[in-house]
Every structure is written in structure tokens, then in C-alpha cells.
Coordinates of C-alpha atoms in Angstrom, one line a residue:
X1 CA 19.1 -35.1 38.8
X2 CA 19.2 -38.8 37.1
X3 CA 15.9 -37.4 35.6
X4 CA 17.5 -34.7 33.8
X5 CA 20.5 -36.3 32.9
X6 CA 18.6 -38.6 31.3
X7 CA 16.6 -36.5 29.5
X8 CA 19.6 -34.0 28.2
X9 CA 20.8 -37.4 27.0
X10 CA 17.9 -38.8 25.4
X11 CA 17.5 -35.0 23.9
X12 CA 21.0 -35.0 22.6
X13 CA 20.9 -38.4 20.9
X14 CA 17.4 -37.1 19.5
X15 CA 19.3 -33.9 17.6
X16 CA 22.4 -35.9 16.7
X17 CA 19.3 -38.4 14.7
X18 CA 17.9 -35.7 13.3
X19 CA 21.1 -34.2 12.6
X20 CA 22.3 -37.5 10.6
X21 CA 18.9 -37.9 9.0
X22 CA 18.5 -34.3 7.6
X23 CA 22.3 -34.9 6.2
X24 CA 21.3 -38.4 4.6
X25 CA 18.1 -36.7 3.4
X26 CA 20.1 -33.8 1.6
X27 CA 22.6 -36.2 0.3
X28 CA 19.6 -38.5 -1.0
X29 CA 18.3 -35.0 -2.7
X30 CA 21.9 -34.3 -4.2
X31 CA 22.3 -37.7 -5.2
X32 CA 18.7 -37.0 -7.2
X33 CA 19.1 -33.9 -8.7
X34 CA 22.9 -34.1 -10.1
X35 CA 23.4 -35.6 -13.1
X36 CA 26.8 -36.1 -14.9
X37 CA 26.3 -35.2 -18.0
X38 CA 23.7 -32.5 -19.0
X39 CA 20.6 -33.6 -21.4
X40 CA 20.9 -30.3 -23.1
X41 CA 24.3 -29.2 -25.2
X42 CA 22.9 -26.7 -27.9
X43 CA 24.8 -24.0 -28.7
X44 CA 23.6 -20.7 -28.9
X45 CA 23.2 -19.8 -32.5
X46 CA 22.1 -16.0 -32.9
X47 CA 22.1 -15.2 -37.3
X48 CA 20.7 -12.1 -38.7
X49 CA 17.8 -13.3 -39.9
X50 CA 16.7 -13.7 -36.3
X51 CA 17.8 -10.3 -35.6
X52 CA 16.1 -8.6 -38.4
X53 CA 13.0 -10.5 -37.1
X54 CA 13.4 -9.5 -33.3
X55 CA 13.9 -6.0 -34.7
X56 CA 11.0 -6.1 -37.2
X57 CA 8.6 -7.4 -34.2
X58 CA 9.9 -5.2 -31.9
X59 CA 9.3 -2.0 -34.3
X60 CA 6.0 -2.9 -34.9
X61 CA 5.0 -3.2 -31.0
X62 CA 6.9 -0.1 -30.4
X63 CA 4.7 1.9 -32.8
X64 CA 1.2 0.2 -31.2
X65 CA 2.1 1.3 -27.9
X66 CA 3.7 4.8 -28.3
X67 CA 0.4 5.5 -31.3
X68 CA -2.8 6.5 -29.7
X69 CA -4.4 2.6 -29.7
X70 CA -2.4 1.4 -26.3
X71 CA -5.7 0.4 -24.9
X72 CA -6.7 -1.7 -27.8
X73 CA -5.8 -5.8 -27.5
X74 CA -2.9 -6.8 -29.8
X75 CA -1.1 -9.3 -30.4
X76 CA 2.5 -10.4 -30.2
X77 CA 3.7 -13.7 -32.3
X78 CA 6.8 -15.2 -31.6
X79 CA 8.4 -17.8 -34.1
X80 CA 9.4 -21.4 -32.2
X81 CA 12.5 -21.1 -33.3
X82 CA 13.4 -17.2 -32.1
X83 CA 11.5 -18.4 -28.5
X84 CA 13.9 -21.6 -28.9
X85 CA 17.2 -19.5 -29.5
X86 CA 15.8 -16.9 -26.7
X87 CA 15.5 -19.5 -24.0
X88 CA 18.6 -21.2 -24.4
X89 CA 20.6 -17.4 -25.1
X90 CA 18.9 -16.0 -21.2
X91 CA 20.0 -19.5 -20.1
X92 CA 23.8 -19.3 -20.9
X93 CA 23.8 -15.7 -20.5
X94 CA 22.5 -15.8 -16.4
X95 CA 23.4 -19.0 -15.6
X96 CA 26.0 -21.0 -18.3
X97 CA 23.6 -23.2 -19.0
X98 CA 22.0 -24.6 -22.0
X99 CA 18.2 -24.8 -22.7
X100 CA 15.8 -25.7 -25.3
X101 CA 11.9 -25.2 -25.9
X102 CA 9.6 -27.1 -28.1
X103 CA 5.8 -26.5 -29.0
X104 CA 3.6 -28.3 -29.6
X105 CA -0.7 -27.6 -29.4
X106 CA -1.3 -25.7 -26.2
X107 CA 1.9 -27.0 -24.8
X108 CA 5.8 -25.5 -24.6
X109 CA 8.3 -27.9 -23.0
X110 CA 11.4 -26.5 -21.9
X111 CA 14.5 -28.6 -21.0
X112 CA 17.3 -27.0 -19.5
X113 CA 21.0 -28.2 -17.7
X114 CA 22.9 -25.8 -15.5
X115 CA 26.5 -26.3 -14.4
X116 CA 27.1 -26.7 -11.0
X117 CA 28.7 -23.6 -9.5
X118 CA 31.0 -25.5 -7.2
X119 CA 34.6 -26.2 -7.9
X120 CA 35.0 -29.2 -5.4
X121 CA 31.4 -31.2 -7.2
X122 CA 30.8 -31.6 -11.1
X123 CA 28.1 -32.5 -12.7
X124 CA 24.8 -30.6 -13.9
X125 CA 21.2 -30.0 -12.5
X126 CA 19.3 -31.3 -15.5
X127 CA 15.5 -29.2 -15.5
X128 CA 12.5 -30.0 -17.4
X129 CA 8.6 -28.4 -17.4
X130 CA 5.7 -28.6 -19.9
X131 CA 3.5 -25.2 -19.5
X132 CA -0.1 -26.2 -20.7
X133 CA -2.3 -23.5 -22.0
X134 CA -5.3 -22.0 -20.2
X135 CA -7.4 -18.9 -20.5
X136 CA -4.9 -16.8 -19.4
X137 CA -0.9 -17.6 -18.6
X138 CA 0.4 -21.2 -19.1
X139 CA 0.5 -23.5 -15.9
X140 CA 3.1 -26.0 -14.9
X141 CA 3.1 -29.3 -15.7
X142 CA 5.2 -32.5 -15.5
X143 CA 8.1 -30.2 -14.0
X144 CA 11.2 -32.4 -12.8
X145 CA 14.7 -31.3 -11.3
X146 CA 17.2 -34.5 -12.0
X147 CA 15.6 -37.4 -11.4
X148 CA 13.0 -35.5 -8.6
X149 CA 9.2 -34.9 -10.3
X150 CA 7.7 -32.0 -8.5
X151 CA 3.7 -32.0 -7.7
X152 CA 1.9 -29.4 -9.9
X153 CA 0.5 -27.8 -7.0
X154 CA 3.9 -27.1 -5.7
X155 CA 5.0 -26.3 -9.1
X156 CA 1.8 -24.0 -9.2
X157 CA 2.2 -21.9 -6.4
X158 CA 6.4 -21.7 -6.5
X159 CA 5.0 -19.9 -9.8
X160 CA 2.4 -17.7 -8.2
X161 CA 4.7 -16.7 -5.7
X162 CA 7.7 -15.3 -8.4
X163 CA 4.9 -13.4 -10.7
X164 CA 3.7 -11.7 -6.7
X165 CA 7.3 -10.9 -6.0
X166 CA 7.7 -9.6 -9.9
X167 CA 4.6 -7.2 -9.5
X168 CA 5.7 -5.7 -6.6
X169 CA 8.5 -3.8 -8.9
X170 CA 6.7 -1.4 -11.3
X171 CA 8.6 -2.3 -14.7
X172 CA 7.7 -6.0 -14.2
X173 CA 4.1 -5.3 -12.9
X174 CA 3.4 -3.4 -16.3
X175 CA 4.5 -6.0 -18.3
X176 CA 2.9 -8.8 -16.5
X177 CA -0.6 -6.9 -16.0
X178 CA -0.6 -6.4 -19.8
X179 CA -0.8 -10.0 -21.1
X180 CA -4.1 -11.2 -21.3
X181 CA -3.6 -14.9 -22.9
X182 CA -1.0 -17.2 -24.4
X183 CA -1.7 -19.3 -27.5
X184 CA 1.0 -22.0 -27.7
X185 CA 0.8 -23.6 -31.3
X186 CA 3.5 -25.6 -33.1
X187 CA 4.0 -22.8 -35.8
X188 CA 3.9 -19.7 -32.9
X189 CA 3.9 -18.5 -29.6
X190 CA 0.9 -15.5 -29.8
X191 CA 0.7 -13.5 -26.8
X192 CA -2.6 -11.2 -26.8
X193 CA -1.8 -8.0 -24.4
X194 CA -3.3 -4.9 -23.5
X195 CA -0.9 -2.4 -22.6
X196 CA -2.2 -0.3 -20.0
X197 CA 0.7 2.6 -19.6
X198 CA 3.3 2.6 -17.2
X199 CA 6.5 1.8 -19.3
X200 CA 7.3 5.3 -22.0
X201 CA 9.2 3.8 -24.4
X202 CA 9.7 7.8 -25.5
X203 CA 11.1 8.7 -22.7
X204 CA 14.7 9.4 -22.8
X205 CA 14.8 9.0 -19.0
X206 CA 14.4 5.0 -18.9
X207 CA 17.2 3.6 -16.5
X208 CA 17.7 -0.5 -17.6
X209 CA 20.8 -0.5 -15.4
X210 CA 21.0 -0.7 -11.2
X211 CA 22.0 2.6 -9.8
X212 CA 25.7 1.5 -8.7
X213 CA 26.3 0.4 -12.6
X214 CA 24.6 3.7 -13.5
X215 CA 27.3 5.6 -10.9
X216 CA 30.2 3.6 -12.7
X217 CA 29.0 4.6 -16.0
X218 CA 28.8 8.2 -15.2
X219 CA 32.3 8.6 -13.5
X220 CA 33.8 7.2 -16.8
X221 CA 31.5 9.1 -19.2
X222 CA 32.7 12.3 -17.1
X223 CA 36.6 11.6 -16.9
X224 CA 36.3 11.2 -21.1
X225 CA 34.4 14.9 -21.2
X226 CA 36.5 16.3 -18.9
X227 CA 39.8 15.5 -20.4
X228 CA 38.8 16.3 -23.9
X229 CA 36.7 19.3 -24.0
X230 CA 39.3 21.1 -26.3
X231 CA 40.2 18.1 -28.3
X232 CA 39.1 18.5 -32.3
X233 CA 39.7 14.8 -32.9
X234 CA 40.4 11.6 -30.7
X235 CA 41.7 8.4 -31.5
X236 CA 39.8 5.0 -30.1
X237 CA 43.4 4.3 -28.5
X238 CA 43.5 7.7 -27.2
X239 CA 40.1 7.1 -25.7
X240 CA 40.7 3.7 -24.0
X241 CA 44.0 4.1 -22.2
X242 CA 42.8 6.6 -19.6
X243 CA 39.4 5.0 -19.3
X244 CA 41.6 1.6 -18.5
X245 CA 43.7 3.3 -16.1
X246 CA 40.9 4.5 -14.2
X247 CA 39.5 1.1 -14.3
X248 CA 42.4 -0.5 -12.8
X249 CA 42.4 2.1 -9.8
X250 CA 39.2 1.1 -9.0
X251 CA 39.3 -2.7 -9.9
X252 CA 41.6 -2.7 -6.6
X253 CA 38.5 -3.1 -4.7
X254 CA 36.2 -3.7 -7.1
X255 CA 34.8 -6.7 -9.7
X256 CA 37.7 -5.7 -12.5
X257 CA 34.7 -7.1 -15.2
X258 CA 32.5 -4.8 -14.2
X259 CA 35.0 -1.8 -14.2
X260 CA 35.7 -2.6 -17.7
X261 CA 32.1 -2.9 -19.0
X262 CA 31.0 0.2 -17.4
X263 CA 33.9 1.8 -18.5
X264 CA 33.3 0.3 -22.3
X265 CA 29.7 1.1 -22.1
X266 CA 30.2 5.4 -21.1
X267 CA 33.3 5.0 -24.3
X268 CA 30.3 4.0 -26.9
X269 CA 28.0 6.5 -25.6
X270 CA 31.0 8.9 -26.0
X271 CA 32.0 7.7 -29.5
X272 CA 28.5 7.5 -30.6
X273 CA 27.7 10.7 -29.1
X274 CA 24.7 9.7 -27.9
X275 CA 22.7 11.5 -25.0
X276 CA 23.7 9.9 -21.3
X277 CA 20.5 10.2 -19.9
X278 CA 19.2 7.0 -21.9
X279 CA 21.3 5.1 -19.4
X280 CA 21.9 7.4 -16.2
X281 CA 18.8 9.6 -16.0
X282 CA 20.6 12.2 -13.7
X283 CA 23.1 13.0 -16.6
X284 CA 20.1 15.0 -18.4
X285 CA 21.2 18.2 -15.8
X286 CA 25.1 17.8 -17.1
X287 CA 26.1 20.6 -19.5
X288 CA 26.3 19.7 -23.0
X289 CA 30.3 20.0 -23.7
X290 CA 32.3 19.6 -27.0
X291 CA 32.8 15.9 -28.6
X292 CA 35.5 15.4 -30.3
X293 CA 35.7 13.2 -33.3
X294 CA 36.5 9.8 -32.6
X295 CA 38.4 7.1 -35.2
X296 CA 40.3 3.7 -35.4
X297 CA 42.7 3.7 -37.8
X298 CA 41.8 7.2 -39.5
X299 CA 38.2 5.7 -39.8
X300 CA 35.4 7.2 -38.0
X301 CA 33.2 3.7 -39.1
X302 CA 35.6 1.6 -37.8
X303 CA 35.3 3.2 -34.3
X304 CA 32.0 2.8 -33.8
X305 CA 32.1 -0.8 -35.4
X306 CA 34.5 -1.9 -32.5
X307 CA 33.2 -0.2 -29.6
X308 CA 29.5 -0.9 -30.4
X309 CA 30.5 -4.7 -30.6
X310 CA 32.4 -4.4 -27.9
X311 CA 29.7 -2.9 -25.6
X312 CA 27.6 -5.8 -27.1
X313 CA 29.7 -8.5 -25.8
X314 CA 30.4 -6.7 -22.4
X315 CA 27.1 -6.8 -21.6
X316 CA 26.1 -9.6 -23.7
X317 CA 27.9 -12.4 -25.6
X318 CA 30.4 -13.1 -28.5
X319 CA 27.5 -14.7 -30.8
X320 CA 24.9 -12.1 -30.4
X321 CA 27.8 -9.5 -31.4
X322 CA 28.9 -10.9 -34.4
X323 CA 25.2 -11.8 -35.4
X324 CA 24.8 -7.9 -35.1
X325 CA 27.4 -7.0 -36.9
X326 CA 26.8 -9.2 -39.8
X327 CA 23.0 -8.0 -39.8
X328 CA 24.5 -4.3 -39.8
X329 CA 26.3 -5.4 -42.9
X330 CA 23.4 -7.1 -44.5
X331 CA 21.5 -3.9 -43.9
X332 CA 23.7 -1.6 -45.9
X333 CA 24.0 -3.9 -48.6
X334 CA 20.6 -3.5 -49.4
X335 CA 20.4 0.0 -48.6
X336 CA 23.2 1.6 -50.8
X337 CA 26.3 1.8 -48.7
X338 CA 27.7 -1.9 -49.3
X339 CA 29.1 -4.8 -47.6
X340 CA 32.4 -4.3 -46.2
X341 CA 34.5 -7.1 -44.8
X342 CA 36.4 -4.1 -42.7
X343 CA 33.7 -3.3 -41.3
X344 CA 33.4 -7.0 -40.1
X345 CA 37.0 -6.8 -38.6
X346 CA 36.5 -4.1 -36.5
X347 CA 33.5 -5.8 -35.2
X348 CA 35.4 -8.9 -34.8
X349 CA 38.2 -7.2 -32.9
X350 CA 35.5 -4.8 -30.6
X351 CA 34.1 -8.3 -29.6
X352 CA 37.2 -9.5 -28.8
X353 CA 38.0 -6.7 -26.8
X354 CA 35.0 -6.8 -24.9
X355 CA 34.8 -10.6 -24.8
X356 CA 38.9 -10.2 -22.7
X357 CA 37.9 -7.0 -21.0
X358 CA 34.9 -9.4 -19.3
X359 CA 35.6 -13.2 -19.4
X360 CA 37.1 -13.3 -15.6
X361 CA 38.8 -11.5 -13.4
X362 CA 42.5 -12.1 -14.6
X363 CA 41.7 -11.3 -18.3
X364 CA 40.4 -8.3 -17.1
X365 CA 42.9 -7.1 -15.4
X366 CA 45.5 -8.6 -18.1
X367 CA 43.7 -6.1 -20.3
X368 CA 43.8 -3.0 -18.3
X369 CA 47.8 -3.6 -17.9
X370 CA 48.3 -3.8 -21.4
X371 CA 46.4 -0.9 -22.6
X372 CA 48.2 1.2 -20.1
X373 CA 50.9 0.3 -21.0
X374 CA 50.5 2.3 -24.0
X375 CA 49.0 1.2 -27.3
X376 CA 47.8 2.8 -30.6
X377 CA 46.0 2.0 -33.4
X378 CA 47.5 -0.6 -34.9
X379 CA 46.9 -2.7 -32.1
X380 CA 43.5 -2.6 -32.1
X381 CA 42.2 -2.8 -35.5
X382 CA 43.4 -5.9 -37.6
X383 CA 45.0 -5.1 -41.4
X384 CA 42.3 -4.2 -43.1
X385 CA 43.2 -2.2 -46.5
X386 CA 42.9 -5.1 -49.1
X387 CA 39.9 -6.5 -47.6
X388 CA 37.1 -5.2 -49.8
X389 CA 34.4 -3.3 -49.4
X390 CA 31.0 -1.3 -50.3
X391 CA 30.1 -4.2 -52.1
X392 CA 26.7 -3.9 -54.1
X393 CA 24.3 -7.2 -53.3
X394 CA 24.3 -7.9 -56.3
X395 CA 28.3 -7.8 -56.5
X396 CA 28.4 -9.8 -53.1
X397 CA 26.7 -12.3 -54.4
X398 CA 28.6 -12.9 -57.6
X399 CA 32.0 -13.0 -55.7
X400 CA 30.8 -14.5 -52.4
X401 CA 27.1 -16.1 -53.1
X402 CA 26.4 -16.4 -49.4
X403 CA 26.9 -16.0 -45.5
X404 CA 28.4 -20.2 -45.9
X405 CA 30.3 -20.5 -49.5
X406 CA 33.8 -21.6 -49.5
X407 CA 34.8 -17.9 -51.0
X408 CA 33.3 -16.1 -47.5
X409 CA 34.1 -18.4 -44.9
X410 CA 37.6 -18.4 -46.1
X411 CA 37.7 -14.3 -46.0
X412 CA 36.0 -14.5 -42.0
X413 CA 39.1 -16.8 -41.1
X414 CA 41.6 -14.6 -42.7
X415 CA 39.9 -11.9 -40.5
X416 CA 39.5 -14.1 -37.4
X417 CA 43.4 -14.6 -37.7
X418 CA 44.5 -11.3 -38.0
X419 CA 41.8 -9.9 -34.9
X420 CA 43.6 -13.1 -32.6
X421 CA 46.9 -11.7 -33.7
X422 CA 46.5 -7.9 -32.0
X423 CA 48.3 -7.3 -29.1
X424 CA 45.6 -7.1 -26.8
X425 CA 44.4 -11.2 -27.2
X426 CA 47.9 -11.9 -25.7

């Protein structure tokens, strides 16, 4: 009996050690990979010209894969500073974090500092790996969380592990099997692929959304058709108040953002009348039914400036939105139609809306009340009749010479003023 006592005691003291030393050790890591203050604090900076270059690459590789040359090699190039501006915008967008990427010959090196997602510690995990070029996809190198440097052969195989667990899901695996080599260079990022099939960018039936956001979207989409099947025209209030009723039955239970931004995304679909099925594959079975019209303010434009930007916002960010916009702009003052600064207010107040509708929780749901309450209009779309418009490039840039002059910033902050007076910014 002594024996075992003695042995239940030496076994307890034995746990409460390792106990105590697995705590000091994880304090030890803490301590290591916290910093206060991140190392990384750009902002993300989305302009047109990066979105007419995204656009104009992504055109280009479109056409090679949907042509009849998919199995020929191709090749991809990426500009440092749209793979900069990428990384740091898929940073703050998952995570709130900032990031950065430099390249340099056969090397990228990408810092980046996350938040903590605590409330009771602050601070930031600070991140930073070099990827060295080989004959095929970068490797790891020098990778360091805080003030912790990771082996390569850890770094290596944490690596090799993710792109197994990416391949087993067939819209990754198709992606990933297609790149053949990546040539890192100070002036581009060139990524030499051979698409083998599997991804039909033609096909109308290509989900990008889970299937409960798909479900959400589809219940609002419906509730919009169903009500207004005899309607000849809508307005955008008209639209949004029984969408944001709905939402706030089911934001009772659920994530209100996510109500909101399902419920935003069916309203563009609506107001663009574009087909469902892009998003929720099952709706290509639903009966076509009348669409009515849809405007803001008498405007059929200004609907589907706010409600696109919205969506944008919803599901993206303010800056990507309004760097959008702006390109839209841009694009039809060289194509005929003309810049219009009320064009850029409704997409200033759509980003708004979507930017409240998403932020947290209580916004949300500050939102919802508001609109059904009862609105119109007026309280959607900032004054907008003496702001001018269909402007020639050539007129533009005689009374506005560029996206920074005096003369247009000061016209954006009249705007910005008038959008964060509506109603719905409370």
C-alpha cells in the first residue's frame, strides 16, 4: 500500500511538472510571437489603373482557356506592385491584417502583422517568409513568426501539407495542377500554366458561394419575385424595406451581417436582372417571371450604381468599391457616355450602405431598424442635380485635370458629405 501511495504521489507531482512546464513553455512561445506594434501598417490602396489591369489580364486568360489552345503552356505576368496591393487586400480582407510583398531575382518576401483576435491580450503576430524560386513552385525560406525562426523543413512540409489538403477539393486541384513554374523577377511575377480542364469559365452553373449562403440568397431573390410579379416599375427603397424586414426575422438567430449581404447580393441580381443560376445553380429550374424596372431617385443608373457598390463592399471592402466605381467612370469617359460625379454619389452611398449593413453586428441590425421603419428615396441617394455630368475627357480634363487636383478632390468631399449626411449613416 506505501508502494502505491508513493507512486500515485510521485505520478501526481510528475503531471502537475509537466503541467507547469507545458504552461511556461506556451507562455515563453506567447512571449515570442506577440509583438506590440505590427512591422507592417500599409493601407490598402485599390485605383483604377490596377483595376483596368486585373481586368485586362484577366480577359486575356479567359479567352486562352475558353479558345481551343487550353492545352498549350501560357503564361500569366503579374506586376509587383498589383501582387503587392493583392497580398496585403486578401490579408485585411480574411484576417484584418496588413501585408506587403517585395521581389527581388528568384525571390518574393512577404511580411505580414495580424491583430490579435482576443479582447483581454493586444498586440500583433508579426509574420515574415522569403519563397526562393525552383523548377517548379517557390519554397520557403527564412520563414519567422515574432521573434520564433522556423526550420525550412518544417516550413517545407507545413506547405506540402496545405497544397495535399487544397487538392483534395476539385476547384483548387485544377488550379494548382495547372501551374507548371514561377519566375520571380524584380519587374514581374510570370506564372507558366497549362490548363488542363476542369474549371468552365462558360458555364453559367459555377457556384463561388457555400451552399447555406447560396440558400440565403435564394430565399431573398424569391421573396423580391414573388412580391413584384405585377409591378411595372420599383423603386430601390421599395426594394430594400421588405428584403430588410426579412433580414431582421432571421437575424434573430442568425449572423445579422450575413443576412444583410445575402439579402444585398439577391437585390443586385434583381436590379441588374441578371440570371440567378451564376450564383445558386439550382435557380436555373425557377420560372422566368416578370422584372420590374428598378430606380433611385427616378434614375435607373443610379440604382444599379448603389446596389452594385453596395454588393461590392458587402462582400468585399470600401476601397475596392470606390476604386470600381471610379474605373466605371473612367470607362465611359472614354467610351462616349461621360463622367458623371452622380454617378460617383450613388456609388459612394451603395458603399456606405453596404459598408453599415456589414461592419458588426449592431450596425447591422441598426440598419435593418431603420429601413423598416420606412424610408424613400431621398434617403438613400445624396443631392445630386447640380453635380455635373457626361463630361467628355477632354472636357474633364479642362475643368478637373485629374483623379488628385484641387478642383476634384474638392467635388469628392462635397459628395462624401452629403452621402454621411443620409439617414441611413445615423
Amino acid at each position: 500500500m506505501i508502494f502505491i501511495t508513493t507512486m500515485v504521489r510521485k505520478l501526481f507531482f510528475s503531471l502537475v511538472a509537466c503541467i507547469c512546464t507545458a504552461s511556461l513553455l506556451l507562455g515563453l512561445f506567447i512571449f515570442l510571437i506577440i509583438d506590440e506594434k505590427p512591422h507592417v501598417d500599409q493601407q490598402t490602396k485599390v485605383a483604377p489603373e490596377h483595376i483596368e489591369r486585373l481586368k485586362r489580364t484577366f480577359d486575356q486568360q479567359r479567352e486562352r482557356i475558353l479558345s481551343n489552345r487550353q492545352k498549350n503552356m501560357a503564361i500569366i505576368s503579374i506586376h509587383p506592385e498589383d501582387a503587392d496591393i493583392a497580398v496585403n487586400y486578401l490579408v485585411k480582407h480574411f484576417v484584418n491584417g496588413r501585408a506587403r510583398m517585395y521581389m527581388t531575382h528568384r525571390k518574393a518576401r512577404i511580411q505580414a502583422s495580424l491583430p490579435l483576435p482576443l479582447q483581454t491580450i493586444t498586440g500583433f503576430i508579426n509574420l515574415e517568409a522569403t519563397f526562393v524560386e525552383t523548377d517548379h513552385l517557390p519554397q520557403p525560406h527564412a520563414v519567422s513568426i515574432g521573434h520564433i525562426s522556423i526550420p525550412d523543413f518544417v516550413s517545407q512540409f507545413l506547405l506540402d501539407q496545405t497544397v495535399r489538403w487544397l487538392q483534395n477539393y476539385s476547384k483548387y486541384n485544377s488550379v494548382i495542377s495547372a501551374i507548371q513554374h514561377m519566375h520571380i523577377t524584380t519587374s514581374a511575377l510570370s506564372i507558366r500554366y497549362q490548363w488542363q480542364g476542369g474549371l468552365n469559365l462558360s458555364d453559367s452553373h459555377f457556384p463561388v458561394l457555400s451552399k447555406s449562403e447560396q440558400k440565403k440568397i435564394y430565399r431573398y431573390y424569391n421573396l423580391l419575385a414573388h412580391n413584384n410579379s405585377q409591378q411595372a416599375a420599383l423603386s430601390l427603397s421599395e426594394v430594400l424595406q421588405p428584403l430588410m424586414n426579412m433580414a431582421a426575422r432571421y437575424s434573430v438567430t442568425n449572423p445579422a451581417q450575413k443576412e444583410n449581404r445575402a439579402a444585398i447580393l439577391a437585390a443586385t441580381f434583381y436590379v441588374m436582372d441578371l440570371p440567378l443560376n451564376y450564383l445558386v445553380p439550382k435557380a436555373a429550374n425557377r420560372p422566368n417571371r416578370h422584372r420590374p424596372i428598378i430606380t433611385l431617385d427616378g434614375r435607373r443608373d443610379f440604382a444599379q450604381h448603389f446596389i452594385v457598390s453596395a454588393a461590392i463592399t458587402a462582400y468585399a471592402d470600401t476601397a475596392l468599391s470606390d476604386a470600381i466605381g471610379l474605373y466605371k467612370e473612367i470607362e465611359d469617359k472614354r467610351s462616349g457616355s461621360g463622367f458623371s460625379f452622380n454617378d460617383i454619389a450613388a456609388d459612394r452611398a451603395g458603399t456606405r450602405f453596404g459598408e453599415l449593413a456589414t461592419v458588426s453586428h449592431t450596425d447591422a441590425v441598426q440598419l435593418q431598424q431603420l429601413i423598416n421603419q420606412g424610408i424613400d428615396d431621398k434617403d438613400l441617394m445624396p443631392k445630386w442635380d447640380d453635380l455635373p455630368e457626361s463630361l467628355s475627357q477632354n472636357v474633364f480634363r479642362q475643368q478637373y485635370g485629374d483623379f488628385d487636383t484641387p478642383a476634384y478632390l474638392k467635388l469628392i468631399s462635397t459628395i462624401e458629405r452629403r452621402v454621411e449626411a443620409l439617414p441611413f449613416t445615423y
